[in-house]
Coordinates of C-alpha atoms in Angstrom, one line a residue:
Chain A
G191 CA -33.9 37.4 284.6
A192 CA -35.3 39.2 287.0
G193 CA -32.6 38.1 289.5
V194 CA -28.9 36.4 289.8
S195 CA -29.1 32.8 288.4
Q196 CA -26.4 30.4 289.6
T197 CA -26.3 26.7 287.9
P198 CA -26.2 24.1 288.3
S199 CA -27.9 24.6 291.9
N200 CA -26.1 21.4 293.5
K201 CA -23.4 19.2 292.0
V202 CA -21.7 16.3 293.4
T203 CA -18.2 15.1 291.8
E204 CA -15.2 12.8 292.2
K205 CA -12.0 14.3 293.5
G206 CA -9.9 15.3 290.8
K207 CA -12.2 16.4 288.6
Y208 CA -13.1 19.7 287.1
V209 CA -15.9 21.4 287.5
E210 CA -17.3 24.8 285.8
L211 CA -20.1 27.1 288.1
R212 CA -21.8 29.8 286.3
C213 CA -23.6 32.7 287.1
D214 CA -26.2 34.8 285.2
P215 CA -26.1 38.7 286.6
I216 CA -29.0 40.9 286.5
S217 CA -28.6 42.6 283.3
G218 CA -26.6 46.0 283.3
H219 CA -24.6 45.0 286.8
T220 CA -21.3 45.7 285.9
A221 CA -19.4 44.1 289.3
L222 CA -20.0 40.5 290.0
Y223 CA -18.5 38.7 293.0
W224 CA -17.7 34.8 293.6
Y225 CA -17.5 34.1 297.3
R226 CA -17.1 30.5 298.8
Q227 CA -19.1 29.5 302.1
S228 CA -18.6 26.9 304.4
L229 CA -21.4 25.7 307.4
G230 CA -21.6 28.3 310.2
Q231 CA -19.2 30.8 308.3
G232 CA -19.6 34.2 306.1
P233 CA -19.4 34.2 302.6
E234 CA -15.4 34.3 301.8
F235 CA -14.5 36.6 299.3
L236 CA -13.1 34.9 296.4
I237 CA -12.7 36.8 293.3
Y238 CA -14.6 40.7 291.9
F239 CA -14.7 41.4 288.1
Q240 CA -15.8 44.7 286.8
G241 CA -16.5 44.6 283.7
T242 CA -15.0 41.8 281.8
G243 CA -11.5 42.1 284.2
A244 CA -10.6 40.3 287.5
A245 CA -10.6 43.8 289.3
D246 CA -9.1 42.0 292.3
D247 CA -9.0 38.3 292.5
S248 CA -7.1 38.3 295.7
G249 CA -9.1 35.4 297.2
L250 CA -8.6 32.3 295.1
P251 CA -7.2 30.4 297.6
N252 CA -4.8 28.8 294.9
D253 CA -4.1 28.4 291.6
R254 CA -6.4 25.3 291.0
F255 CA -9.5 28.5 290.8
F256 CA -10.0 30.1 287.8
A257 CA -12.9 32.5 286.9
V258 CA -13.9 34.4 283.7
R259 CA -16.4 36.8 282.1
P260 CA -15.8 37.1 279.1
E261 CA -18.2 39.5 277.9
G262 CA -18.9 41.5 280.8
S263 CA -22.1 39.5 281.5
V264 CA -21.6 36.0 282.3
S265 CA -19.0 34.3 284.3
T266 CA -17.9 30.8 285.2
L267 CA -15.8 29.9 287.9
K268 CA -13.3 26.6 287.1
I269 CA -12.4 24.4 289.6
Q270 CA -9.2 22.0 288.2
R271 CA -8.2 18.7 289.9
T272 CA -11.0 19.2 293.1
E273 CA -10.5 18.2 296.5
R274 CA -12.9 17.4 298.7
G275 CA -11.9 20.8 301.1
D276 CA -13.6 22.5 298.0
S277 CA -16.8 21.3 299.2
A278 CA -19.0 24.6 299.9
V279 CA -21.8 26.5 298.8
Y280 CA -20.5 29.1 295.6
L281 CA -22.4 32.1 295.9
C282 CA -22.5 34.7 292.9
A283 CA -23.6 38.2 293.2
S284 CA -23.3 41.2 290.9
S285 CA -24.1 45.3 291.6
L286 CA -24.2 48.2 290.0
G287 CA -21.4 50.0 291.1
G288 CA -19.0 47.5 293.4
G289 CA -18.8 47.9 297.3
S290 CA -20.5 51.0 297.1
T291 CA -23.6 49.7 296.0
E292 CA -26.2 46.8 297.3
A293 CA -25.3 43.2 296.0
F294 CA -27.4 41.4 294.9
F295 CA -26.8 37.1 295.4
G296 CA -27.9 34.2 293.4
Q297 CA -29.2 31.1 295.3
G298 CA -25.7 29.6 295.1
T299 CA -23.8 26.0 294.4
R300 CA -23.7 23.5 296.5
L301 CA -20.5 21.5 295.3
T302 CA -19.0 18.5 297.3
V303 CA -16.3 16.2 296.6
V304 CA -16.8 12.9 297.5
Chain B
S196 CA -9.5 37.4 305.3
Q197 CA -12.8 38.7 306.8
Q198 CA -12.7 42.5 307.1
G199 CA -16.2 42.2 309.9
E200 CA -16.5 40.4 313.0
E201 CA -20.5 40.2 314.3
D202 CA -21.3 39.7 317.9
P203 CA -22.9 37.6 319.2
Q204 CA -22.4 34.3 317.1
A205 CA -25.8 33.2 318.3
L206 CA -28.4 34.8 319.8
S207 CA -32.0 33.2 321.1
I208 CA -35.0 35.2 321.5
Q209 CA -38.7 35.1 322.2
E210 CA -41.3 36.9 319.8
G211 CA -41.8 40.8 320.2
E212 CA -38.4 41.4 321.5
N213 CA -36.0 43.5 320.4
A214 CA -32.4 41.7 318.9
T215 CA -29.4 43.5 318.4
M216 CA -26.2 42.1 316.7
N217 CA -23.0 43.6 316.6
C218 CA -20.4 44.2 314.4
S219 CA -16.4 45.0 314.4
Y220 CA -14.1 46.1 311.1
K221 CA -10.7 46.7 310.6
T222 CA -9.9 49.1 308.0
S223 CA -11.9 52.6 306.9
I224 CA -14.4 52.1 305.0
N225 CA -16.9 54.0 302.7
N226 CA -19.7 52.1 303.8
L227 CA -21.4 49.2 305.7
Q228 CA -24.4 46.6 304.9
W229 CA -26.1 43.8 306.6
Y230 CA -27.2 41.4 305.0
R231 CA -29.6 38.6 305.9
Q232 CA -29.2 34.7 304.8
N233 CA -31.7 31.7 305.5
S234 CA -30.8 28.1 305.0
G235 CA -27.7 28.9 304.0
R236 CA -28.4 30.0 300.2
G237 CA -28.9 33.3 299.4
L238 CA -28.2 36.7 300.9
V239 CA -30.9 39.5 300.6
H240 CA -29.9 42.9 301.6
L241 CA -31.3 44.7 304.5
I242 CA -29.7 48.2 304.0
L243 CA -26.5 50.3 303.9
I244 CA -25.4 52.8 305.8
R245 CA -22.6 55.3 304.6
S246 CA -19.4 56.3 306.4
N247 CA -20.6 59.7 307.2
E248 CA -24.2 58.7 308.4
R249 CA -24.5 57.5 312.1
E250 CA -28.1 56.2 311.9
K251 CA -30.4 54.7 309.8
H252 CA -33.6 53.4 310.1
S253 CA -36.0 50.8 307.9
G254 CA -39.4 49.9 308.9
R255 CA -37.8 47.6 311.9
L256 CA -34.6 47.9 311.9
R257 CA -32.0 50.7 313.0
V258 CA -28.5 50.6 312.4
T259 CA -25.8 52.6 314.0
L260 CA -22.4 53.0 312.7
D261 CA -19.3 54.2 314.8
T262 CA -16.1 55.0 312.6
S263 CA -14.4 55.8 315.4
K264 CA -14.9 52.7 317.0
K265 CA -14.5 50.8 313.5
S266 CA -18.5 49.4 315.0
S267 CA -22.0 49.2 313.8
S268 CA -25.3 47.5 315.4
L269 CA -28.2 46.1 314.0
L270 CA -31.1 46.2 315.8
I271 CA -34.8 44.1 314.9
T272 CA -36.9 45.6 317.3
A273 CA -41.0 43.5 317.9
S274 CA -39.1 40.6 316.5
R275 CA -40.7 37.5 314.6
A276 CA -40.6 33.9 314.1
A277 CA -40.2 34.7 310.5
D278 CA -36.8 37.1 311.4
T279 CA -34.9 33.8 312.3
A280 CA -32.1 34.0 310.0
S281 CA -28.2 34.8 310.1
Y282 CA -27.4 38.5 309.7
F283 CA -24.4 39.4 308.1
C284 CA -22.5 42.3 308.3
A285 CA -20.0 43.8 304.9
T286 CA -17.9 46.4 304.4
D287 CA -15.9 47.7 301.0
D288 CA -12.3 47.8 301.7
G289 CA -12.2 51.8 301.5
G290 CA -11.7 51.5 297.7
Y291 CA -15.2 51.0 296.4
N292 CA -14.3 47.3 295.5
K293 CA -15.2 44.0 297.0
L294 CA -17.4 43.1 299.6
I295 CA -16.5 41.5 302.6
F296 CA -18.6 39.6 305.1
G297 CA -18.2 39.0 308.7
A298 CA -18.9 35.4 310.0
G299 CA -22.5 36.5 311.0
T300 CA -25.1 36.5 313.9
R301 CA -27.9 32.9 313.5
L302 CA -30.8 35.0 315.5
A303 CA -33.7 32.1 316.2
V304 CA -37.0 34.0 317.3
H305 CA -39.3 31.2 318.8
P306 CA -43.0 32.1 319.0

């Protein structure tokens, strides 16, 4: 596709449930990022992939959060035992070369935990 | 954790005026970028300035970088109502790796 695609655009889930958020990066982009953004705040770094491997997962808040990118393209962010505090917009971005280059963002997934 | 901190947090101006936003960061960087966000969804890249550059222009945008003060500014000249958005600075961590964002400046341009 022409840009970064995130699905679903909105997700409402009950507290305690498991959710998966998907990101399709721009073809050929080796770097992929996940961010979380709460209202009125800047994007909070979660995890950065270079190819298939997680080069930096220091932003994942706890072990309920996990992300994969098995073939170096599509990535899935997985959240177990969701809590109301997980409610936020989850943003995915991809770039050609990590932090030294322009990142292209998807429109985000708005997660609401009720 | 956030690397950059923008100020002001919010800015309200009239169309035609200039808007200046500032960003400070904490560690050494290779590059600094500015992004724009409408309606709390996807961010759009505006401009990238490298650590060995002091000033860069793109259309109505002017960015400066002072690595000795670990600060940058974004100037939007002759603002338009369509410039209303949140603006974020973002830096790498000095290792060409993750991109870290500040809290942003919310700009409102009134017709």
